[in-house]
Short mmCIF file of C-alpha atoms and ligand atoms in Angstrom, two decimals:
data_model
loop_
_atom_site.label_atom_id
_atom_site.label_comp_id
_atom_site.label_asym_id
_atom_site.label_seq_id
_atom_site.Cartn_x
_atom_site.Cartn_y
_atom_site.Cartn_z
CA MET A 11 -0.11 -0.08 0.00
CA ARG A 12 1.19 3.16 -1.00
CA ASP A 13 1.21 6.10 1.96
CA HIS A 14 0.06 9.12 0.11
CA PHE A 15 -2.86 6.94 -0.66
CA GLU A 16 -5.60 5.87 2.04
CA ILE A 17 -8.92 4.26 0.88
CA ARG A 18 -11.35 5.49 3.69
CA ASP A 19 -15.21 3.86 2.11
CA HIS A 20 -15.74 1.19 -0.26
CA ASP A 21 -18.50 0.28 -2.47
CA ALA A 22 -18.51 -2.70 -5.07
CA ALA A 23 -14.55 -1.48 -6.31
CA GLY A 24 -15.51 2.08 -6.24
CA ARG A 25 -13.88 3.96 -2.98
CA ILE A 26 -13.75 7.16 -1.25
CA GLY A 27 -9.78 7.83 -0.82
CA ARG A 28 -7.99 10.73 0.00
CA LEU A 29 -4.73 11.46 -2.22
CA GLU A 30 -1.99 13.54 -0.16
CA VAL A 31 0.04 16.15 -2.81
CA PRO A 32 2.65 16.73 -1.09
CA ARG A 33 4.33 19.32 -3.27
CA ALA A 34 1.27 21.73 -3.21
CA ASP A 35 0.56 20.56 0.11
CA VAL A 36 -2.95 19.17 -0.02
CA THR A 37 -4.72 16.26 0.26
CA VAL A 38 -7.24 15.38 -2.37
CA GLU A 39 -10.66 13.77 -2.34
CA THR A 40 -11.25 10.69 -4.63
CA PRO A 41 -12.86 10.41 -6.74
CA ALA A 42 -11.64 13.17 -7.89
CA LEU A 43 -12.36 15.27 -11.19
CA LEU A 44 -9.46 17.44 -12.86
CA PRO A 45 -10.54 19.86 -15.10
CA VAL A 46 -8.51 19.88 -18.09
CA VAL A 47 -6.99 23.73 -18.43
CA ASN A 48 -5.96 24.25 -21.88
CA PRO A 49 -3.04 26.89 -21.02
CA ASN A 50 -3.59 29.41 -24.05
CA VAL A 51 -7.42 29.42 -23.97
CA LEU A 52 -8.85 29.79 -20.30
CA THR A 53 -12.30 28.54 -20.74
CA ILE A 54 -13.42 29.22 -17.11
CA GLU A 55 -10.55 31.01 -14.78
CA PRO A 56 -8.61 28.32 -12.76
CA SER A 57 -9.83 30.00 -9.69
CA ARG A 58 -13.50 30.00 -10.26
CA LEU A 59 -12.86 25.99 -10.81
CA GLU A 60 -11.77 25.73 -7.57
CA SER A 61 -14.14 28.54 -5.80
CA GLU A 62 -17.30 27.73 -7.51
CA PHE A 63 -17.05 24.57 -8.58
CA GLY A 64 -15.01 22.60 -5.74
CA ALA A 65 -12.08 21.23 -8.31
CA GLU A 66 -9.33 20.28 -5.61
CA MET A 67 -6.74 19.40 -8.48
CA LEU A 68 -6.58 20.51 -12.10
CA ILE A 69 -5.12 19.20 -15.35
CA THR A 70 -2.71 21.41 -17.93
CA ASN A 71 -0.61 20.41 -20.57
CA SER A 72 3.31 20.92 -19.90
CA TYR A 73 4.13 20.39 -23.35
CA ILE A 74 2.20 22.60 -24.67
CA ILE A 75 3.16 25.60 -22.13
CA ARG A 76 7.19 24.27 -23.08
CA SER A 77 6.28 24.49 -26.82
CA THR A 78 4.85 28.15 -26.64
CA ASP A 79 7.14 30.81 -26.19
CA ARG A 80 4.71 33.29 -24.78
CA ILE A 81 3.84 31.39 -21.79
CA ARG A 82 6.91 29.52 -21.03
CA ASP A 83 8.77 32.09 -19.65
CA ARG A 84 5.77 33.38 -17.71
CA ALA A 85 5.35 29.66 -16.39
CA VAL A 86 8.84 29.14 -15.27
CA ASP A 87 9.35 32.88 -13.95
CA GLU A 88 5.91 32.56 -11.72
CA GLY A 89 5.39 28.83 -11.33
CA LEU A 90 1.96 27.05 -12.18
CA HIS A 91 0.14 28.14 -9.32
CA ASP A 92 0.65 31.80 -9.97
CA PHE A 93 0.76 31.51 -13.39
CA LEU A 94 -2.84 29.92 -13.46
CA ASP A 95 -3.66 31.26 -9.96
CA PHE A 96 -5.12 27.95 -8.95
CA ASP A 97 -4.06 26.61 -5.11
CA GLY A 98 -5.08 23.13 -5.21
CA ALA A 99 -2.62 20.58 -6.99
CA ILE A 100 -1.81 20.59 -10.62
CA MET A 101 -0.94 17.51 -12.54
CA THR A 102 0.59 18.16 -15.56
CA ASP A 103 0.62 15.56 -18.84
CA SER A 104 3.84 15.57 -21.13
CA GLY A 105 2.95 15.26 -24.76
CA SER A 106 2.15 12.13 -25.26
CA PHE A 107 -1.15 13.04 -26.53
CA GLN A 108 0.16 14.91 -28.89
CA LEU A 109 2.97 12.02 -29.79
CA ALA A 110 -0.44 10.38 -30.24
CA GLU A 111 -2.10 12.43 -32.62
CA TYR A 112 1.54 13.49 -34.91
CA GLY A 113 3.80 10.40 -34.14
CA ASP A 114 6.48 12.65 -32.74
CA ILE A 115 7.16 15.37 -29.99
CA ASP A 116 10.77 17.19 -29.55
CA VAL A 117 11.18 15.97 -26.06
CA THR A 118 12.67 13.07 -24.15
CA THR A 119 10.63 11.87 -20.98
CA GLU A 120 14.18 13.06 -18.62
CA GLU A 121 14.02 16.45 -20.28
CA ILE A 122 9.75 17.07 -19.91
CA ILE A 123 10.59 15.61 -16.27
CA GLU A 124 12.88 18.14 -15.13
CA PHE A 125 10.81 21.07 -16.96
CA GLN A 126 7.75 20.00 -15.10
CA ARG A 127 9.76 19.98 -11.87
CA ARG A 128 10.76 23.78 -12.77
CA ILE A 129 7.50 25.05 -13.49
CA GLY A 130 6.04 23.88 -10.24
CA SER A 131 3.91 20.87 -11.06
CA ASP A 132 2.60 18.73 -8.49
CA VAL A 133 1.69 15.20 -10.62
CA ALA A 134 4.27 14.90 -13.59
CA THR A 135 3.83 12.48 -16.37
CA PRO A 136 6.60 10.94 -18.39
CA VAL A 137 6.42 10.57 -22.06
CA ASP A 138 4.38 7.04 -22.54
CA VAL A 139 3.53 5.58 -26.13
CA PRO A 140 -0.58 5.48 -25.81
CA THR A 141 -1.41 2.69 -27.93
CA PRO A 142 -4.97 2.96 -29.45
CA PRO A 143 -7.60 0.58 -29.19
CA ASP A 144 -7.43 -2.36 -31.81
CA ALA A 145 -3.90 -2.28 -32.64
CA ASP A 146 -1.89 -5.23 -33.85
CA ARG A 147 -0.64 -7.13 -31.15
CA GLU A 148 3.02 -6.66 -32.21
CA ARG A 149 3.05 -2.95 -31.98
CA ALA A 150 1.00 -2.94 -28.73
CA GLU A 151 4.39 -5.38 -27.07
CA ARG A 152 6.52 -2.89 -28.64
CA GLU A 153 5.24 0.43 -27.80
CA LEU A 154 4.73 -0.58 -24.25
CA ALA A 155 8.32 -1.77 -24.21
CA THR A 156 9.08 1.93 -24.85
CA THR A 157 6.37 2.99 -22.25
CA LYS A 158 8.52 0.88 -19.54
CA ARG A 159 11.84 2.44 -20.77
CA ALA A 160 9.96 6.13 -20.08
CA LEU A 161 8.78 4.71 -16.28
CA ALA A 162 12.36 3.42 -15.86
CA ASP A 163 13.98 7.21 -16.76
CA ALA A 164 10.97 9.09 -14.45
CA GLU A 165 12.04 7.32 -11.49
CA ALA A 166 15.85 7.74 -12.47
CA ALA A 167 14.80 11.52 -12.40
CA GLU A 168 15.30 14.00 -9.69
CA THR A 169 11.66 14.79 -8.78
CA GLY A 170 11.80 15.70 -5.30
CA GLU A 171 8.16 16.15 -3.47
CA MET A 172 6.79 16.01 -7.03
CA LEU A 173 4.24 13.08 -7.65
CA VAL A 174 4.65 10.93 -10.81
CA ASN A 175 2.23 9.28 -13.24
CA ALA A 176 3.18 5.80 -14.32
CA PRO A 177 0.51 5.30 -16.94
CA VAL A 178 -0.79 1.50 -18.01
CA GLN A 179 -0.93 1.10 -21.67
CA GLY A 180 -1.22 -2.26 -23.52
CA SER A 181 -4.10 -1.32 -25.99
CA THR A 182 -7.18 -3.93 -25.88
CA TYR A 183 -4.97 -6.20 -24.99
CA ALA A 184 -6.22 -6.99 -21.41
CA ASP A 185 -3.46 -9.63 -20.73
CA LEU A 186 -0.97 -6.75 -21.54
CA ARG A 187 -2.60 -4.19 -19.58
CA GLU A 188 -2.69 -6.49 -16.50
CA GLU A 189 1.51 -6.77 -16.97
CA ALA A 190 1.57 -3.50 -17.59
CA GLY A 191 -0.75 -2.66 -14.49
CA ARG A 192 1.86 -5.04 -12.48
CA HIS A 193 5.19 -3.67 -13.88
CA ALA A 194 3.91 0.05 -12.93
CA ALA A 195 2.96 -1.19 -9.64
CA GLY A 196 6.22 -2.49 -9.18
CA THR A 197 8.31 1.25 -9.86
CA GLY A 198 8.20 3.92 -7.17
CA LEU A 199 6.04 6.15 -8.96
CA ASP A 200 3.10 7.30 -7.52
CA VAL A 201 -0.17 7.60 -9.43
CA PHE A 202 -1.43 5.61 -12.27
CA PRO A 203 -3.38 6.56 -15.29
CA VAL A 204 -5.05 4.05 -17.35
CA GLY A 205 -3.97 5.48 -21.00
CA ALA A 206 -5.12 5.78 -24.18
CA MET A 207 -9.02 5.49 -23.87
CA VAL A 208 -10.08 8.59 -25.41
CA PRO A 209 -11.17 6.85 -28.83
CA LEU A 210 -13.19 4.27 -26.26
CA LEU A 211 -14.97 6.91 -24.64
CA ASN A 212 -15.32 8.50 -27.54
CA SER A 213 -17.07 5.92 -29.30
CA TYR A 214 -18.84 5.16 -25.95
CA ARG A 215 -17.15 1.38 -25.98
CA TYR A 216 -17.61 1.18 -22.42
CA ALA A 217 -17.71 -2.70 -22.44
CA GLU A 218 -14.15 -2.45 -23.07
CA THR A 219 -13.53 0.58 -21.39
CA VAL A 220 -14.19 -1.54 -18.14
CA GLU A 221 -12.51 -4.56 -19.56
CA ALA A 222 -9.12 -2.25 -19.67
CA VAL A 223 -9.57 -0.74 -16.34
CA ARG A 224 -10.43 -4.38 -14.45
CA ALA A 225 -7.35 -5.94 -16.27
CA ALA A 226 -5.08 -2.72 -15.20
CA LYS A 227 -6.51 -3.00 -11.62
CA ARG A 228 -5.70 -6.51 -11.65
CA GLY A 229 -2.13 -5.72 -12.17
CA LEU A 230 -2.09 -2.63 -9.89
CA GLY A 231 -3.61 -4.11 -6.84
CA PRO A 232 -6.48 -2.40 -4.69
CA GLY A 233 -3.84 -0.02 -3.25
CA ALA A 234 -3.14 2.25 -6.60
CA PRO A 235 -4.62 5.38 -6.84
CA VAL A 236 -5.94 4.97 -10.53
CA HIS A 237 -6.85 7.58 -13.42
CA LEU A 238 -9.00 7.03 -16.13
CA PHE A 239 -7.04 9.13 -18.59
CA GLY A 240 -9.28 11.12 -20.67
CA ALA A 241 -12.76 10.52 -18.77
CA GLY A 242 -14.89 13.32 -18.01
CA HIS A 243 -18.47 12.57 -19.23
CA PRO A 244 -20.92 12.70 -16.17
CA MET A 245 -23.31 9.50 -17.95
CA MET A 246 -20.04 7.20 -16.99
CA LEU A 247 -18.53 8.46 -13.80
CA ALA A 248 -20.45 6.14 -11.60
CA LEU A 249 -19.57 3.06 -13.82
CA ALA A 250 -15.79 4.12 -13.77
CA VAL A 251 -15.84 4.56 -10.22
CA ALA A 252 -17.47 1.26 -9.71
CA ALA A 253 -14.87 -0.51 -11.69
CA GLY A 254 -11.79 1.35 -9.45
CA CYS A 255 -10.91 4.46 -10.62
CA ASP A 256 -10.40 7.40 -8.37
CA LEU A 257 -9.02 10.12 -11.08
CA PHE A 258 -10.89 11.51 -14.06
CA ASP A 259 -9.77 14.69 -15.91
CA SER A 260 -12.67 16.60 -18.24
CA ALA A 261 -12.20 18.48 -21.36
CA ALA A 262 -15.65 17.28 -22.27
CA TYR A 263 -16.65 20.34 -20.84
CA ALA A 264 -14.79 22.86 -22.57
CA LEU A 265 -14.54 20.48 -26.02
CA MET A 266 -18.46 20.08 -26.33
CA ALA A 267 -19.33 23.66 -25.53
CA ARG A 268 -17.42 24.77 -28.38
CA ASP A 269 -19.95 22.47 -30.56
CA GLY A 270 -22.94 23.92 -28.62
CA ARG A 271 -23.26 20.45 -26.81
CA TYR A 272 -25.06 19.97 -23.59
CA LEU A 273 -23.97 17.36 -21.36
CA THR A 274 -26.17 15.13 -19.12
CA VAL A 275 -26.08 12.00 -17.48
CA SER A 276 -27.93 10.08 -19.77
CA GLY A 277 -25.63 11.37 -22.49
CA THR A 278 -24.88 14.74 -25.26
CA GLU A 279 -27.63 16.95 -26.11
CA HIS A 280 -27.36 19.96 -28.65
CA LEU A 281 -28.41 23.02 -27.92
CA GLU A 282 -30.28 23.61 -30.86
CA ASP A 283 -32.02 20.93 -30.31
CA LEU A 284 -33.38 21.88 -26.82
CA ASP A 285 -36.67 23.47 -25.69
CA TYR A 286 -36.08 23.34 -22.00
CA PHE A 287 -33.05 22.50 -19.64
CA PRO A 288 -33.42 19.61 -17.89
CA CYS A 289 -30.92 20.81 -14.92
CA SER A 290 -30.61 23.71 -11.94
CA CYS A 291 -27.25 24.77 -12.31
CA PRO A 292 -26.58 28.46 -11.83
CA VAL A 293 -26.73 28.78 -15.76
CA CYS A 294 -29.82 26.58 -16.25
CA ALA A 295 -31.95 28.22 -13.83
CA GLU A 296 -31.11 32.14 -15.28
CA HIS A 297 -30.97 31.13 -18.82
CA THR A 298 -33.47 29.12 -21.37
CA PRO A 299 -32.16 27.32 -24.41
CA ALA A 300 -33.42 30.16 -26.37
CA ASP A 301 -31.65 32.42 -24.37
CA LEU A 302 -28.25 30.90 -24.93
CA ARG A 303 -28.62 30.43 -29.12
CA GLU A 304 -29.38 34.28 -29.25
CA LEU A 305 -26.49 35.36 -27.38
CA GLY A 306 -23.98 33.48 -29.23
CA GLU A 307 -20.86 35.16 -29.09
CA GLY A 308 -22.21 37.23 -26.38
CA ASP A 309 -22.31 41.02 -26.48
CA GLY A 310 -18.66 41.78 -25.74
CA ASP A 311 -19.50 42.47 -21.74
CA GLY A 312 -21.20 39.38 -20.80
CA PRO A 313 -19.85 35.52 -21.28
CA SER A 314 -20.66 34.18 -24.50
CA ALA A 315 -22.68 30.92 -25.09
CA GLU A 316 -20.01 28.40 -25.41
CA ARG A 317 -18.42 29.71 -21.97
CA LEU A 318 -22.25 29.27 -20.30
CA LEU A 319 -22.46 25.84 -21.93
CA ALA A 320 -19.10 25.23 -20.35
CA GLU A 321 -20.41 26.26 -17.22
CA HIS A 322 -23.36 23.94 -17.09
CA ASN A 323 -21.23 20.99 -18.11
CA LEU A 324 -18.87 21.53 -15.46
CA HIS A 325 -21.81 21.83 -13.02
CA VAL A 326 -23.63 18.75 -14.16
CA THR A 327 -20.73 17.04 -13.88
CA PHE A 328 -19.17 18.01 -10.60
CA GLU A 329 -23.08 17.28 -9.69
CA GLU A 330 -22.65 13.75 -10.98
CA LEU A 331 -19.55 13.18 -8.94
CA ARG A 332 -20.85 14.25 -5.49
CA ARG A 333 -23.64 11.64 -6.39
CA VAL A 334 -21.43 9.18 -7.16
CA LYS A 335 -19.63 9.76 -3.15
CA GLU A 336 -22.84 10.01 -1.56
CA ALA A 337 -23.45 6.48 -3.07
CA ILE A 338 -20.27 5.17 -2.15
CA ARG A 339 -21.34 6.33 1.23
CA SER A 340 -24.52 4.74 2.11
CA GLY A 341 -23.67 1.63 -0.01
CA ASN A 342 -25.85 2.14 -3.42
CA LEU A 343 -23.22 2.49 -5.87
CA LEU A 344 -24.69 -0.21 -7.62
CA GLU A 345 -27.87 0.96 -8.22
CA LEU A 346 -26.43 4.18 -9.38
CA VAL A 347 -24.59 2.62 -11.42
CA ASP A 348 -27.85 0.04 -12.85
CA ARG A 349 -29.68 3.70 -12.95
CA ARG A 350 -27.41 5.20 -15.44
CA ALA A 351 -27.37 1.97 -17.60
CA ARG A 352 -31.15 2.38 -18.44
CA GLY A 353 -30.18 6.36 -20.07
CA HIS A 354 -27.81 4.50 -22.72
CA PRO A 355 -27.27 1.44 -24.31
CA ALA A 356 -23.71 1.60 -24.51
CA MET A 357 -23.58 2.10 -21.00
CA LEU A 358 -25.67 -1.19 -19.94
CA ASP A 359 -22.66 -2.49 -21.98
CA GLY A 360 -20.64 -1.34 -19.58
CA TYR A 361 -22.95 -2.12 -16.70
CA ARG A 362 -22.66 -5.55 -17.65
CA ALA A 363 -19.01 -5.47 -18.36
CA LEU A 364 -18.59 -4.65 -14.84
CA LEU A 365 -20.81 -7.86 -13.39
CA ASP A 366 -18.67 -10.46 -15.59
CA HIS A 367 -16.40 -9.47 -12.79
CA ALA A 368 -18.66 -9.79 -9.83
CA ASP A 369 -15.89 -11.89 -8.03
CA GLU A 370 -13.43 -9.42 -8.23
CA LEU A 371 -15.98 -6.53 -6.90
CA GLU A 372 -16.66 -8.68 -4.05
CA ARG A 373 -13.31 -8.87 -2.91
CA THR A 374 -14.18 -4.93 -1.68
CA ASP A 375 -17.49 -4.84 -1.62
CA PRO A 376 -18.90 -4.27 2.02
CA GLY A 377 -20.89 -6.96 3.68
CA SER A 378 -23.32 -4.47 4.95
CA LYS A 379 -24.71 -1.56 3.40
CA ASP A 380 -28.13 0.34 3.03
CA ALA A 381 -30.82 -1.86 1.81
CA PHE A 382 -30.37 -3.48 -1.93
CA PHE A 383 -32.55 -2.69 -4.41
CA HIS A 384 -33.85 -5.06 -6.84
CA THR A 385 -34.60 -2.96 -9.97
CA SER A 386 -33.63 -4.76 -12.95
CA HIS A 387 -32.50 -8.53 -13.77
CA GLU A 388 -28.88 -7.46 -13.93
CA ALA A 389 -29.18 -6.93 -10.09
CA THR A 390 -29.06 -10.55 -9.93
CA ARG A 391 -25.35 -10.54 -11.40
CA ARG A 392 -24.39 -8.37 -8.18
CA PRO A 393 -21.89 -9.39 -5.76
CA GLU A 394 -24.11 -9.66 -2.71
CA VAL A 395 -26.10 -12.55 -4.90
CA GLY A 396 -22.96 -14.65 -5.83
CA ARG A 397 -21.80 -13.70 -1.78
CA HIS A 398 -25.05 -15.32 -0.59
CA ARG A 399 -25.01 -18.31 -2.56
CA ASP A 400 -21.38 -18.65 -1.41
CA ARG A 401 -22.53 -18.38 2.15
CA LEU A 402 -25.54 -21.15 1.36
CA ALA A 403 -22.94 -23.78 0.26
CA ARG A 404 -22.03 -23.63 4.44
CA LEU A 405 -24.81 -23.73 6.01
CA THR A 406 -26.02 -26.67 7.71
CA THR A 407 -29.74 -27.86 7.62
CA PRO A 408 -32.39 -30.54 9.42
CA GLU A 409 -32.98 -33.49 7.92
CA ALA A 410 -36.65 -32.21 6.32
CA LEU A 411 -36.45 -28.72 5.52
CA LEU A 412 -39.51 -26.53 3.69
CA LEU A 413 -37.94 -23.00 1.86
CA THR A 414 -40.83 -21.11 0.92
CA GLU A 415 -41.20 -17.73 -0.59
CA SER A 416 -45.05 -17.45 1.42
CA LYS A 417 -44.90 -17.28 4.94
CA ALA A 418 -44.62 -21.01 7.28
CA PRO A 419 -47.76 -22.47 7.02
CA SER A 420 -49.33 -22.82 10.71
CA ASP A 421 -48.96 -27.11 10.37
CA HIS A 422 -46.21 -28.67 8.82
CA ASP A 423 -44.28 -31.80 9.50
CA TYR A 424 -40.79 -30.06 8.53
CA ASP A 425 -38.28 -29.82 10.71
CA ALA A 426 -37.71 -26.48 9.73
CA VAL A 427 -38.87 -23.65 7.45
CA TRP A 428 -36.83 -21.11 5.52
CA ARG A 429 -37.70 -17.80 3.51
CA VAL A 430 -36.81 -17.85 -0.23
CA LYS A 431 -36.33 -14.51 -2.04
CA PRO A 432 -35.34 -14.07 -5.40
CA PRO A 433 -32.82 -13.28 -6.57
CA PHE A 434 -30.67 -14.52 -3.29
CA GLY A 435 -32.31 -17.93 -2.60
CA PRO A 436 -33.31 -19.65 0.68
CA TYR A 437 -32.00 -18.09 4.18
CA PRO A 438 -32.45 -20.07 7.55
CA PRO A 439 -34.64 -17.00 9.93
CA ALA A 440 -32.01 -15.78 12.05
CA LEU A 441 -30.73 -13.69 8.74
CA SER A 442 -33.53 -12.27 7.73
CA GLU A 443 -32.62 -8.98 9.10
CA THR A 444 -29.04 -9.22 7.72
CA TYR A 445 -27.70 -7.66 4.61
CA PRO A 446 -28.27 -8.71 1.64
CA LEU A 447 -31.57 -10.02 3.06
CA THR A 448 -33.30 -6.83 3.56
CA ALA A 449 -33.43 -6.07 0.03
CA GLU A 450 -36.26 -4.26 -1.33
CA VAL A 451 -37.60 -6.67 -4.27
CA PRO A 452 -40.63 -6.16 -6.24
CA GLU A 453 -43.36 -8.28 -5.59
CA ARG A 454 -43.54 -9.17 -9.56
CA THR A 455 -40.11 -11.20 -9.52
CA ASP A 456 -38.66 -11.24 -12.98
CA ASP A 457 -37.29 -14.93 -14.59
CA ALA A 458 -33.66 -13.93 -13.87
CA ALA A 459 -34.58 -13.20 -10.24
CA GLN A 460 -36.38 -16.90 -9.78
CA VAL A 461 -33.75 -18.65 -11.90
CA ALA A 462 -30.76 -16.80 -9.51
CA ALA A 463 -33.12 -18.02 -6.51
CA ALA A 464 -32.98 -21.54 -7.77
CA GLU A 465 -29.21 -21.68 -8.15
CA GLY A 466 -28.87 -20.61 -4.55
CA VAL A 467 -31.47 -23.33 -3.73
CA ALA A 468 -29.34 -25.77 -5.72
CA ALA A 469 -25.97 -25.02 -3.75
CA LEU A 470 -27.90 -25.70 -0.24
CA ALA A 471 -29.05 -29.02 -1.67
CA SER A 472 -25.74 -30.08 -2.85
CA ALA A 473 -23.77 -29.00 0.07
CA ASN A 474 -26.43 -31.21 2.26
CA PRO A 475 -27.36 -34.35 0.06
CA GLU A 476 -29.12 -35.84 3.45
CA THR A 477 -31.68 -33.40 3.76
CA ASP A 478 -35.03 -33.47 1.97
CA LEU A 479 -35.94 -30.21 0.04
CA THR A 480 -39.05 -28.82 -0.54
CA VAL A 481 -39.65 -25.55 -2.07
CA GLY A 482 -42.79 -23.54 -2.24
CA HIS A 483 -42.69 -21.35 -5.24
CA ASP A 484 -45.08 -18.33 -6.69
CA ALA A 485 -45.46 -19.64 -10.29
CA TRP A 486 -41.47 -19.90 -11.03
CA CYS A 487 -40.94 -19.80 -14.63
CA ASP A 488 -39.69 -23.50 -16.62
CA ARG A 489 -36.12 -22.00 -16.40
CA ALA A 490 -36.16 -21.69 -12.85
CA LEU A 491 -37.63 -24.90 -12.08
CA ASP A 492 -35.42 -26.77 -14.39
CA ARG A 493 -32.34 -25.32 -12.35
CA LEU A 494 -33.34 -27.70 -9.31
CA PRO A 495 -31.85 -30.96 -8.51
CA ASP A 496 -34.52 -33.79 -9.35
CA ARG A 497 -34.75 -34.57 -5.94
CA VAL A 498 -36.28 -31.31 -4.62
CA GLU A 499 -39.73 -31.58 -4.40
CA THR A 500 -41.97 -28.00 -5.60
CA GLU A 501 -45.37 -26.70 -4.74
CA ASN A 502 -46.83 -23.85 -6.50
CA LEU A 503 -47.98 -21.66 -4.03
CA ARG A 504 -50.14 -19.92 -6.28
CA THR A 505 -52.03 -23.14 -7.53
CA LEU A 506 -52.13 -23.91 -3.60
CA GLY A 507 -53.79 -20.90 -2.80
ZN1 ZN B 11 -27.38 22.88 -16.18
#
C-alpha cells in the first residue's frame, strides 16, 4: 500500500480515498475530477474552478507550455500555481497525447520531467506511448516496452516532492494491460493512469473501457490510485468509479461546449435541439436554451453561449461526482450504475461487463450497507447475490426442510421452514434481518431473479445431500424450475391458493 493514498470507504470496487499531494501541500479527496485547463485558452478561470465548482485539482499540459514561447517564460518565472492562479494540486501531462496524434514530439521523458519540476507541477507525467484500441499485438507489445523505459527514466529523474504518473498501456489486450499494471505498481512511481482510453470513450465503447480498467487493476492491486485518463463525461462516472477508478479529467466540458453540446447524466444533447434545460445549475436556472442560442458570441461584456455551456457541463459533471461519492458512502453505488445504465445502451454494456467481474468486486464490497434494491435483472449478477450463494453452501440443514416464498404454514411436518427471496435464494430465519436479505424486491419477480434463487436452492442442496428439500414457489418460470436438482420437491404456491 502506498502511503500517499488512503482508502476510506468502499462500494463494489469504488472507493472514497485521500490522495496526499505533498508539493501542493494539499490532500485531494477521491474520486476527483480534474478539469483540463488549456494554458492558451482559459474557458473558465482556474480560480473559479476552485471557488465555484469545488475543483481540488486540475490538469494542464506541460508540453504545450514548453512549446509556446509566450507562456513558457511566465510559467517558469511565476510557477504554475501563480501563472494559472490556482491553489489546489496541479497535474501536468507530458505531450504523450500529442505524440499519439502527430506521431512525433521533440522532447524526452528526462527533459519533460525536469521541465515539469521547474514550472512547479505537483504530479508529473513521463512520455509514455498511448497505443490506441485495436492496434495489432506486435505494435502494442513494442510500444509497451517503450512506455516501460519511460517509466524507468522517470524513476531515475530528480523529482523531489513531486508525484509522478506511471501510465498503464496495452491497447485492448487484457493480458498486456494487466502485465503493464503489475510493472507500473512495481516502480517507485505514484499515480496510475489507464491510458489511451479516449478513442474508446469517444465512441461509447464502455464495455471495453471496463475490461481495460479491470485488467489494469488486476495488475496494479487494490491500493494504487487509478486515473482514467481522458474520462470526464458525467454519464459514465458512476460506472468508472464502480470499476475502481479514482481520478478523472474533463476536457469534455470545454470541447463539447465549443460544438454547442450540452452534457447530461444520460448522454449529450445539442443546444439547437433543446426547448428546456433539464438542470438547475446557475446557468440553467437563469437561462433558457433560446437565450443561449440568441446570445451566441456574447455582447462583448458578458459571457458567450460557449462559456455558459461549458459552465453547465462542468456543473453537471461535479454534481454527478458528488452523487457518486454519496452513493459510495450509503452503499448504493451499483443502484446508481444501474440507473445510469438505463440511460444509454452503451452504458448497459458497460454495466454488464462490470458484472462479469462480480467476483473481483466482491473482494472489496462491504458486507453490510443500505438496503439492496432489486430493480433490474442485471441486479441478479451483483456481488451480493454470489456471496449469499457461497454462504448457502456452508449452512447446515435439518433432515426435512421447507423453503418457501410465502410465510411458514401454521401446521406442517418439516423440521424447519426457511424463506426464499429471489434473487438470493433460501436463508434461515436468523439471517432475515441481515444484509443483503433486507433487500427491497418487487412483488412481481422477473425470470432472472427466479433463476438466481433456484441456483441458491441448488447450492444449498448440493452442500446438504442428506436433506429432503421442498420449495414452495410463486409460479416460477420453467427455466428456474429446471435449475433445481431432481430430488428437490416443488409446490406452486399459487395453485395451492
Ligand atoms: Zn445546468
